[in-house]
mmCIF file of C-alpha atoms and ligand atoms in Angstrom:
data_model
loop_
_atom_site.group_PDB
_atom_site.id
_atom_site.type_symbol
_atom_site.label_atom_id
_atom_site.label_comp_id
_atom_site.label_asym_id
_atom_site.label_seq_id
_atom_site.Cartn_x
_atom_site.Cartn_y
_atom_site.Cartn_z
ATOM 1 C CA UNK A 1 26.710 29.802 -27.236
ATOM 2 C CA UNK A 2 26.283 31.222 -30.546
ATOM 3 C CA UNK A 3 29.808 31.749 -32.054
ATOM 4 C CA UNK A 4 31.895 29.874 -29.333
ATOM 5 C CA UNK A 5 31.825 26.250 -29.721
ATOM 6 C CA UNK A 6 33.289 24.046 -26.555
ATOM 7 C CA UNK A 7 36.481 22.203 -26.921
ATOM 8 C CA UNK A 8 34.366 19.082 -25.346
ATOM 9 C CA UNK A 9 31.309 19.373 -26.412
ATOM 10 C CA UNK A 10 29.040 20.760 -23.289
ATOM 11 C CA UNK A 11 26.239 22.716 -25.070
ATOM 12 C CA UNK A 12 26.265 25.625 -22.051
ATOM 13 C CA UNK A 13 28.478 26.437 -19.468
ATOM 14 C CA UNK A 14 28.172 24.298 -16.565
ATOM 15 C CA UNK A 15 25.664 21.360 -18.356
ATOM 16 C CA UNK A 16 26.544 18.119 -17.364
ATOM 17 C CA UNK A 17 29.859 17.672 -20.115
ATOM 18 C CA UNK A 18 31.415 21.002 -19.280
ATOM 19 C CA UNK A 19 34.402 20.345 -16.860
ATOM 20 C CA UNK A 20 34.807 24.125 -16.085
ATOM 21 C CA UNK A 21 38.013 25.022 -17.838
ATOM 22 C CA UNK A 22 37.222 28.451 -18.093
ATOM 23 C CA UNK A 23 37.670 28.884 -21.686
ATOM 24 C CA UNK A 24 34.221 30.350 -22.447
ATOM 25 C CA UNK A 25 34.137 32.542 -19.810
ATOM 26 C CA UNK A 26 37.998 33.875 -19.905
ATOM 27 C CA UNK A 27 38.150 37.596 -19.886
ATOM 28 C CA UNK A 28 42.647 37.960 -20.570
ATOM 29 C CA UNK A 29 44.820 36.072 -22.723
ATOM 30 C CA UNK A 30 46.316 34.600 -19.624
ATOM 31 C CA UNK A 31 43.352 33.312 -18.519
ATOM 32 C CA UNK A 32 42.638 31.812 -21.829
ATOM 33 C CA UNK A 33 45.905 30.124 -22.286
ATOM 34 C CA UNK A 34 45.673 29.066 -18.543
ATOM 35 C CA UNK A 35 41.921 26.964 -19.884
ATOM 36 C CA UNK A 36 43.505 25.311 -23.030
ATOM 37 C CA UNK A 37 45.844 23.876 -20.966
ATOM 38 C CA UNK A 38 43.546 22.025 -18.790
ATOM 39 C CA UNK A 39 40.890 21.244 -21.776
ATOM 40 C CA UNK A 40 44.123 19.839 -23.971
ATOM 41 C CA UNK A 41 45.271 17.739 -20.116
ATOM 42 C CA UNK A 42 41.014 16.483 -19.575
ATOM 43 C CA UNK A 43 41.240 15.416 -23.355
ATOM 44 C CA UNK A 44 44.475 13.186 -24.079
ATOM 45 C CA UNK A 45 43.022 11.471 -20.651
ATOM 46 C CA UNK A 46 39.825 10.754 -22.051
ATOM 47 C CA UNK A 47 40.899 10.446 -25.759
ATOM 48 C CA UNK A 48 39.763 7.054 -26.847
ATOM 49 C CA UNK A 49 36.478 7.218 -25.236
ATOM 50 C CA UNK A 50 35.750 10.552 -27.043
ATOM 51 C CA UNK A 51 36.692 9.043 -30.043
ATOM 52 C CA UNK A 52 34.742 5.657 -29.394
ATOM 53 C CA UNK A 53 31.539 8.236 -27.899
ATOM 54 C CA UNK A 54 32.161 9.886 -31.994
ATOM 55 C CA UNK A 55 31.448 8.820 -35.617
ATOM 56 C CA UNK A 56 33.302 9.348 -38.846
ATOM 57 C CA UNK A 57 31.173 12.134 -40.158
ATOM 58 C CA UNK A 58 33.137 14.979 -40.879
ATOM 59 C CA UNK A 59 36.990 14.488 -41.348
ATOM 60 C CA UNK A 60 39.838 16.949 -43.150
ATOM 61 C CA UNK A 61 42.938 15.343 -44.670
ATOM 62 C CA UNK A 62 46.023 18.059 -43.891
ATOM 63 C CA UNK A 63 49.455 18.144 -43.883
ATOM 64 C CA UNK A 64 51.922 19.862 -45.230
ATOM 65 C CA UNK A 65 52.449 21.022 -49.035
ATOM 66 C CA UNK A 66 52.919 18.063 -51.359
ATOM 67 C CA UNK A 67 53.504 15.623 -48.901
ATOM 68 C CA UNK A 68 49.688 13.283 -50.377
ATOM 69 C CA UNK A 69 46.926 15.452 -48.940
ATOM 70 C CA UNK A 70 45.012 15.191 -52.193
ATOM 71 C CA UNK A 71 45.821 11.743 -53.399
ATOM 72 C CA UNK A 72 45.541 10.696 -49.761
ATOM 73 C CA UNK A 73 41.709 11.938 -50.271
ATOM 74 C CA UNK A 74 41.130 10.675 -53.694
ATOM 75 C CA UNK A 75 42.087 7.255 -52.300
ATOM 76 C CA UNK A 76 40.233 7.181 -49.250
ATOM 77 C CA UNK A 77 36.955 8.230 -50.719
ATOM 78 C CA UNK A 78 36.991 6.231 -53.341
ATOM 79 C CA UNK A 79 37.627 3.584 -50.285
ATOM 80 C CA UNK A 80 34.792 4.989 -48.164
ATOM 81 C CA UNK A 81 32.613 4.614 -51.343
ATOM 82 C CA UNK A 82 33.459 0.926 -51.935
ATOM 83 C CA UNK A 83 32.792 -0.236 -48.299
ATOM 84 C CA UNK A 84 28.818 1.511 -49.148
ATOM 85 C CA UNK A 85 29.314 5.323 -47.784
ATOM 86 C CA UNK A 86 28.591 7.985 -49.562
ATOM 87 C CA UNK A 87 31.023 10.729 -49.719
ATOM 88 C CA UNK A 88 30.911 15.176 -50.482
ATOM 89 C CA UNK A 89 34.157 15.347 -50.951
ATOM 90 C CA UNK A 90 35.107 19.095 -50.701
ATOM 91 C CA UNK A 91 38.781 20.693 -52.200
ATOM 92 C CA UNK A 92 39.399 23.748 -50.546
ATOM 93 C CA UNK A 93 42.523 24.775 -51.692
ATOM 94 C CA UNK A 94 42.380 27.861 -52.913
ATOM 95 C CA UNK A 95 45.561 27.743 -55.469
ATOM 96 C CA UNK A 96 45.692 23.446 -56.821
ATOM 97 C CA UNK A 97 43.348 23.351 -59.455
ATOM 98 C CA UNK A 98 43.052 19.733 -60.351
ATOM 99 C CA UNK A 99 41.767 17.546 -57.917
ATOM 100 C CA UNK A 100 38.693 17.026 -60.109
ATOM 101 C CA UNK A 101 40.862 15.670 -62.575
ATOM 102 C CA UNK A 102 41.519 12.531 -59.816
ATOM 103 C CA UNK A 103 38.350 11.663 -59.299
ATOM 104 C CA UNK A 104 37.307 11.706 -62.593
ATOM 105 C CA UNK A 105 35.246 14.293 -63.070
ATOM 106 C CA UNK A 106 36.108 16.197 -66.529
ATOM 107 C CA UNK A 107 34.601 19.602 -65.137
ATOM 108 C CA UNK A 108 34.691 21.389 -62.060
ATOM 109 C CA UNK A 109 31.600 22.317 -59.892
ATOM 110 C CA UNK A 110 30.850 25.829 -60.178
ATOM 111 C CA UNK A 111 32.933 27.312 -56.764
ATOM 112 C CA UNK A 112 31.521 28.020 -53.529
ATOM 113 C CA UNK A 113 33.342 31.002 -52.872
ATOM 114 C CA UNK A 114 30.719 32.542 -55.894
ATOM 115 C CA UNK A 115 27.849 33.161 -53.211
ATOM 116 C CA UNK A 116 30.015 35.946 -51.591
ATOM 117 C CA UNK A 117 29.488 39.131 -54.048
ATOM 118 C CA UNK A 118 33.212 39.703 -52.518
ATOM 119 C CA UNK A 119 35.023 36.998 -55.032
ATOM 120 C CA UNK A 120 31.826 36.968 -57.968
ATOM 121 C CA UNK A 121 33.729 39.246 -60.778
ATOM 122 C CA UNK A 122 31.183 40.345 -61.913
ATOM 123 C CA UNK A 123 28.859 37.309 -61.837
ATOM 124 C CA UNK A 124 26.056 38.156 -59.290
ATOM 125 C CA UNK A 125 26.766 34.935 -56.762
ATOM 126 C CA UNK A 126 23.269 33.183 -56.113
ATOM 127 C CA UNK A 127 21.265 32.811 -53.237
ATOM 128 C CA UNK A 128 22.827 31.729 -50.417
ATOM 129 C CA UNK A 129 20.257 31.715 -47.946
ATOM 130 C CA UNK A 130 20.529 28.049 -47.933
ATOM 131 C CA UNK A 131 24.102 28.443 -46.638
ATOM 132 C CA UNK A 132 22.468 30.024 -43.432
ATOM 133 C CA UNK A 133 20.854 27.628 -42.182
ATOM 134 C CA UNK A 134 20.748 26.023 -38.561
ATOM 135 C CA UNK A 135 21.477 22.915 -40.437
ATOM 136 C CA UNK A 136 22.353 22.159 -44.096
ATOM 137 C CA UNK A 137 21.782 18.657 -45.544
ATOM 138 C CA UNK A 138 23.672 17.320 -48.894
ATOM 139 C CA UNK A 139 19.963 17.976 -50.609
ATOM 140 C CA UNK A 140 20.141 21.267 -49.697
ATOM 141 C CA UNK A 141 23.364 21.984 -51.450
ATOM 142 C CA UNK A 142 22.648 23.837 -55.100
ATOM 143 C CA UNK A 143 23.493 20.985 -58.052
ATOM 144 C CA UNK A 144 25.615 23.538 -59.843
ATOM 145 C CA UNK A 145 27.839 23.541 -56.932
ATOM 146 C CA UNK A 146 28.184 19.600 -57.044
ATOM 147 C CA UNK A 147 29.886 17.448 -59.124
ATOM 148 C CA UNK A 148 28.013 14.097 -58.605
ATOM 149 C CA UNK A 149 28.977 10.226 -59.249
ATOM 150 C CA UNK A 150 27.367 7.199 -57.587
ATOM 151 C CA UNK A 151 27.883 7.724 -54.451
ATOM 152 C CA UNK A 152 29.859 10.618 -54.717
ATOM 153 C CA UNK A 153 29.059 14.304 -54.560
ATOM 154 C CA UNK A 154 32.056 16.904 -55.389
ATOM 155 C CA UNK A 155 32.646 20.482 -54.131
ATOM 156 C CA UNK A 156 34.802 22.924 -54.347
ATOM 157 C CA UNK A 157 35.519 26.212 -52.769
ATOM 158 C CA UNK A 158 37.071 27.502 -55.194
ATOM 159 C CA UNK A 159 40.246 29.282 -56.820
ATOM 160 C CA UNK A 160 42.306 32.531 -56.586
ATOM 161 C CA UNK A 161 42.946 33.252 -59.901
ATOM 162 C CA UNK A 162 43.196 36.991 -60.537
ATOM 163 C CA UNK A 163 45.018 39.753 -58.871
ATOM 164 C CA UNK A 164 43.401 41.649 -56.073
ATOM 165 C CA UNK A 165 40.518 38.741 -55.982
ATOM 166 C CA UNK A 166 40.489 39.068 -52.261
ATOM 167 C CA UNK A 167 41.930 37.389 -49.190
ATOM 168 C CA UNK A 168 41.332 33.082 -49.005
ATOM 169 C CA UNK A 169 39.215 33.927 -45.261
ATOM 170 C CA UNK A 170 36.469 34.470 -46.349
ATOM 171 C CA UNK A 171 36.757 31.437 -48.903
ATOM 172 C CA UNK A 172 37.664 29.594 -44.884
ATOM 173 C CA UNK A 173 34.172 31.274 -43.312
ATOM 174 C CA UNK A 174 32.401 29.501 -46.186
ATOM 175 C CA UNK A 175 34.258 26.131 -45.442
ATOM 176 C CA UNK A 176 33.637 26.476 -41.701
ATOM 177 C CA UNK A 177 30.015 27.272 -41.607
ATOM 178 C CA UNK A 178 28.742 24.658 -43.618
ATOM 179 C CA UNK A 179 31.140 21.762 -41.735
ATOM 180 C CA UNK A 180 29.413 23.284 -38.154
ATOM 181 C CA UNK A 181 25.899 23.251 -39.867
ATOM 182 C CA UNK A 182 26.172 19.919 -41.983
ATOM 183 C CA UNK A 183 23.781 17.629 -41.032
ATOM 184 C CA UNK A 184 25.031 14.228 -42.437
ATOM 185 C CA UNK A 185 22.906 10.615 -42.234
ATOM 186 C CA UNK A 186 24.235 7.390 -41.533
ATOM 187 C CA UNK A 187 26.764 6.126 -43.967
ATOM 188 C CA UNK A 188 27.601 9.720 -45.531
ATOM 189 C CA UNK A 189 30.744 11.475 -44.759
ATOM 190 C CA UNK A 190 31.862 14.472 -45.646
ATOM 191 C CA UNK A 191 36.045 14.669 -46.855
ATOM 192 C CA UNK A 192 37.682 17.906 -46.990
ATOM 193 C CA UNK A 193 40.969 18.024 -48.437
ATOM 194 C CA UNK A 194 42.391 21.096 -46.613
ATOM 195 C CA UNK A 195 45.342 23.114 -47.785
ATOM 196 C CA UNK A 196 48.846 22.491 -46.788
ATOM 197 C CA UNK A 197 49.988 23.965 -43.571
ATOM 198 C CA UNK A 198 47.833 25.207 -40.268
ATOM 199 C CA UNK A 199 46.692 28.450 -41.395
ATOM 200 C CA UNK A 200 42.576 26.903 -41.378
ATOM 201 C CA UNK A 201 43.434 25.954 -38.336
ATOM 202 C CA UNK A 202 43.769 29.883 -37.436
ATOM 203 C CA UNK A 203 40.672 30.131 -38.674
ATOM 204 C CA UNK A 204 39.460 27.855 -36.862
ATOM 205 C CA UNK A 205 38.391 25.781 -40.093
ATOM 206 C CA UNK A 206 38.555 22.554 -39.041
ATOM 207 C CA UNK A 207 35.799 23.197 -35.538
ATOM 208 C CA UNK A 208 33.356 20.801 -37.105
ATOM 209 C CA UNK A 209 35.173 17.865 -37.475
ATOM 210 C CA UNK A 210 35.294 14.875 -35.620
ATOM 211 C CA UNK A 211 38.592 13.410 -37.239
ATOM 212 C CA UNK A 212 41.633 14.758 -38.449
ATOM 213 C CA UNK A 213 43.509 12.670 -40.904
ATOM 214 C CA UNK A 214 47.264 13.996 -41.010
ATOM 215 C CA UNK A 215 49.550 12.732 -43.686
ATOM 216 C CA UNK A 216 53.221 12.349 -43.302
ATOM 217 C CA UNK A 217 56.089 11.769 -45.341
ATOM 218 C CA UNK A 218 58.944 10.427 -44.404
ATOM 219 C CA UNK A 219 60.924 14.441 -44.155
ATOM 220 C CA UNK A 220 61.126 16.287 -41.327
ATOM 221 C CA UNK A 221 59.205 19.146 -42.086
ATOM 222 C CA UNK A 222 56.393 16.956 -42.253
ATOM 223 C CA UNK A 223 57.139 15.183 -39.308
ATOM 224 C CA UNK A 224 57.975 18.289 -37.554
ATOM 225 C CA UNK A 225 54.470 20.469 -38.999
ATOM 226 C CA UNK A 226 52.083 17.148 -38.006
ATOM 227 C CA UNK A 227 53.118 17.391 -34.116
ATOM 228 C CA UNK A 228 51.844 21.097 -34.593
ATOM 229 C CA UNK A 229 48.791 19.796 -36.492
ATOM 230 C CA UNK A 230 48.113 17.375 -33.853
ATOM 231 C CA UNK A 231 48.436 19.788 -31.061
ATOM 232 C CA UNK A 232 45.896 22.235 -33.071
ATOM 233 C CA UNK A 233 43.386 20.109 -33.158
ATOM 234 C CA UNK A 234 43.686 18.094 -30.141
ATOM 235 C CA UNK A 235 43.655 22.109 -28.661
ATOM 236 C CA UNK A 236 39.870 22.513 -30.296
ATOM 237 C CA UNK A 237 38.545 19.103 -29.186
ATOM 238 C CA UNK A 238 38.705 17.058 -32.041
ATOM 239 C CA UNK A 239 38.223 13.682 -31.044
ATOM 240 C CA UNK A 240 40.021 11.673 -33.304
ATOM 241 C CA UNK A 241 43.586 12.601 -34.280
ATOM 242 C CA UNK A 242 45.639 9.908 -36.328
ATOM 243 C CA UNK A 243 48.526 10.062 -38.719
ATOM 244 C CA UNK A 244 48.608 8.059 -43.034
ATOM 245 C CA UNK A 245 52.047 7.528 -43.406
ATOM 246 C CA UNK A 246 52.790 8.228 -47.334
ATOM 247 C CA UNK A 247 55.294 8.240 -50.141
ATOM 248 C CA UNK A 248 57.155 5.510 -47.990
ATOM 249 C CA UNK A 249 60.228 3.534 -50.226
ATOM 250 C CA UNK A 250 61.186 1.155 -47.627
ATOM 251 C CA UNK A 251 59.293 -0.737 -44.580
ATOM 252 C CA UNK A 252 62.587 0.267 -42.824
ATOM 253 C CA UNK A 253 61.521 3.888 -43.221
ATOM 254 C CA UNK A 254 58.143 3.003 -42.284
ATOM 255 C CA UNK A 255 59.093 1.643 -38.907
ATOM 256 C CA UNK A 256 61.396 4.701 -38.700
ATOM 257 C CA UNK A 257 58.433 7.071 -39.056
ATOM 258 C CA UNK A 258 56.262 4.883 -36.859
ATOM 259 C CA UNK A 259 58.983 4.952 -34.381
ATOM 260 C CA UNK A 260 59.133 8.959 -34.700
ATOM 261 C CA UNK A 261 55.481 9.726 -34.550
ATOM 262 C CA UNK A 262 54.302 7.212 -31.592
ATOM 263 C CA UNK A 263 57.464 8.610 -29.773
ATOM 264 C CA UNK A 264 55.212 12.277 -30.323
ATOM 265 C CA UNK A 265 51.791 10.764 -29.274
ATOM 266 C CA UNK A 266 50.439 10.266 -32.981
ATOM 267 C CA UNK A 267 48.420 7.899 -33.628
ATOM 268 C CA UNK A 268 48.980 6.350 -37.183
ATOM 269 C CA UNK A 269 46.527 4.345 -39.245
ATOM 270 C CA UNK A 270 49.160 3.108 -41.961
ATOM 271 C CA UNK A 271 51.069 3.705 -44.782
ATOM 272 C CA UNK A 272 51.154 4.087 -48.797
ATOM 273 C CA UNK A 273 54.010 3.207 -50.074
ATOM 274 C CA UNK A 274 56.022 5.105 -52.963
ATOM 275 C CA UNK A 275 54.087 4.108 -55.951
ATOM 276 C CA UNK A 276 55.263 4.885 -59.639
ATOM 277 C CA UNK A 277 51.785 4.446 -61.029
ATOM 278 C CA UNK A 278 50.216 6.932 -58.057
ATOM 279 C CA UNK A 279 53.035 9.348 -59.096
ATOM 280 C CA UNK A 280 52.159 8.966 -63.317
ATOM 281 C CA UNK A 281 48.577 9.484 -63.052
ATOM 282 C CA UNK A 282 49.732 12.588 -60.964
ATOM 283 C CA UNK A 283 52.083 13.975 -63.546
ATOM 284 C CA UNK A 284 49.430 13.339 -65.911
ATOM 285 C CA UNK A 285 46.556 14.591 -64.182
ATOM 286 C CA UNK A 286 44.540 11.528 -64.661
ATOM 287 C CA UNK A 287 41.915 9.865 -62.439
ATOM 288 C CA UNK A 288 43.727 7.113 -59.471
ATOM 289 C CA UNK A 289 42.702 3.937 -60.681
ATOM 290 C CA UNK A 290 43.627 0.912 -59.621
ATOM 291 C CA UNK A 291 46.760 0.529 -58.004
ATOM 292 C CA UNK A 292 49.029 -1.208 -54.897
ATOM 293 C CA UNK A 293 48.406 2.412 -52.984
ATOM 294 C CA UNK A 294 44.660 1.494 -53.407
ATOM 295 C CA UNK A 295 45.155 -1.921 -51.530
ATOM 296 C CA UNK A 296 47.309 -0.126 -49.805
ATOM 297 C CA UNK A 297 44.357 2.361 -48.464
ATOM 298 C CA UNK A 298 41.887 -0.079 -48.588
ATOM 299 C CA UNK A 299 44.008 -1.809 -45.432
ATOM 300 C CA UNK A 300 43.965 1.298 -43.560
ATOM 301 C CA UNK A 301 40.276 2.395 -44.445
ATOM 302 C CA UNK A 302 39.100 -1.019 -42.543
ATOM 303 C CA UNK A 303 41.123 -0.361 -39.924
ATOM 304 C CA UNK A 304 39.421 3.247 -39.574
ATOM 305 C CA UNK A 305 36.242 2.136 -39.534
ATOM 306 C CA UNK A 306 36.830 -0.867 -37.269
ATOM 307 C CA UNK A 307 38.446 1.629 -35.060
ATOM 308 C CA UNK A 308 35.310 4.252 -34.699
ATOM 309 C CA UNK A 309 33.140 0.718 -34.700
ATOM 310 C CA UNK A 310 31.403 1.337 -37.914
ATOM 311 C CA UNK A 311 30.421 -1.562 -40.607
ATOM 312 C CA UNK A 312 31.352 -1.625 -43.703
ATOM 313 C CA UNK A 313 30.710 -3.659 -47.186
ATOM 314 C CA UNK A 314 33.339 -5.931 -48.240
HETATM 315 N N1 ATP T 401 52.335 7.068 -52.175
HETATM 316 C C1 ATP T 401 52.721 8.132 -53.518
HETATM 317 N N2 ATP T 401 53.621 7.501 -54.785
HETATM 318 C C2 ATP T 401 53.530 8.429 -55.652
HETATM 319 N N3 ATP T 401 53.629 9.449 -55.243
HETATM 320 C C3 ATP T 401 52.939 10.360 -55.332
HETATM 321 C C4 ATP T 401 52.038 9.521 -54.227
HETATM 322 N N4 ATP T 401 51.188 10.355 -53.399
HETATM 323 C C5 ATP T 401 51.627 11.714 -53.677
HETATM 324 N N5 ATP T 401 52.473 11.396 -54.949
HETATM 325 C C6 ATP T 401 52.500 12.520 -55.602
HETATM 326 O O1 ATP T 401 53.192 13.562 -55.426
HETATM 327 C C7 ATP T 401 52.099 14.829 -55.418
HETATM 328 C C8 ATP T 401 51.775 15.686 -54.340
HETATM 329 O O2 ATP T 401 50.882 15.082 -54.539
HETATM 330 P P1 ATP T 401 49.109 15.648 -53.827
HETATM 331 O O3 ATP T 401 49.020 16.394 -55.081
HETATM 332 O O4 ATP T 401 48.089 14.653 -53.755
HETATM 333 O O5 ATP T 401 50.038 16.842 -53.096
HETATM 334 P P2 ATP T 401 49.164 17.439 -51.561
HETATM 335 O O6 ATP T 401 49.264 17.301 -49.876
HETATM 336 O O7 ATP T 401 47.955 17.808 -51.744
HETATM 337 O O8 ATP T 401 49.895 19.178 -52.528
HETATM 338 P P3 ATP T 401 48.896 20.808 -52.213
HETATM 339 O O9 ATP T 401 50.059 20.523 -51.170
HETATM 340 O O10 ATP T 401 50.114 20.962 -52.885
HETATM 341 O O11 ATP T 401 48.005 20.481 -51.817
HETATM 342 C C9 ATP T 401 51.778 14.372 -56.621
HETATM 343 O O12 ATP T 401 52.425 14.786 -58.134
HETATM 344 C C10 ATP T 401 51.445 13.272 -56.619
HETATM 345 O O13 ATP T 401 50.917 12.271 -57.825
HETATM 346 S S1 SF4 T 402 34.659 26.207 -22.617
HETATM 347 FE FE1 SF4 T 402 34.756 24.571 -20.902
HETATM 348 S S2 SF4 T 402 34.209 25.965 -18.915
HETATM 349 FE FE2 SF4 T 402 33.280 26.589 -20.851
HETATM 350 S S3 SF4 T 402 31.301 25.249 -21.182
HETATM 351 FE FE3 SF4 T 402 33.489 24.357 -22.813
HETATM 352 S S4 SF4 T 402 33.815 22.797 -20.762
HETATM 353 FE FE4 SF4 T 402 32.684 24.386 -19.733
HETATM 354 MG MG1 MG T 403 46.627 19.333 -52.420
#
């Protein structure tokens, strides 16, 4: 099937998994739109069976700008690590510099985008052969691109720092290729902190993911974008799409948000409340420590693992 990704997961047209939606053989835009409607209907009716079939291995954390994607990614990675999982965290945001600090690293690793000579700006990129392999394991990623501690490995795609440095599309290509080819062992999870909005979906960055976490804050725009992300993620065949509410100020607001999301057929996992300590740590650029937000995320993480029937340490 080459570069084409069947949203159902069929290896070739007309194999046993193929629902003959016609997407991969569509010749015109009209045929592609009609085929994607068939896919969407199929995915809607088979959603829980599909989610059960897939372990949580490659997840992307998405949402509107500033809703708390990086904060939730950090808390989620910390809680998954507590549950006995090894994490590869990937920072794909081309603008915000500080995710490595939330994880308590003093320095950022070498950015993966330096593999692309166009982005190296005078510095020759290292041999990128490993990125062209059909399967990439965590051990294949050269050490210079990883900051590691205990069960956590941190990588970043890189930042646009200079004028005329280039367009972010090629950076998305690296993320997409890596996520598609990454081969994880039991108890390894890759977690991608995505840039804000839906542009990455337009570039197909999430194609290799089994799980999309949509972070939603109590605002009209955030909920509207959550609906769009859910639509896009469903359209590219992601089997597990879940919302985590963030910056929730009260139980009443939480109830309202749950009602609104449920009305839009978006399944939610739980809520992290507005937290003064998290806000202060964010302001100071400090690592995220113990807080009520972490406790709330522990509950969410266990629910998520229970739902996927995955084991964890208590
Ligand atoms: N539950 C929370 N309580 C209080 N403050 C929070 C909470 N979650 C996030 N914040 C704060 O909100 C701000 C934005 O959070 P964060 O950087 O995680 O958002 P983001 O979605 O990753 O933003 P961007 O779209 O710019 O990448 C930060 O200052 C962070 O400390
Ligand atoms: S895209 Fe549709 S027609 Fe093509 S292989 Fe997948 S299910 Fe079959
Ligand atoms: Mg961020």
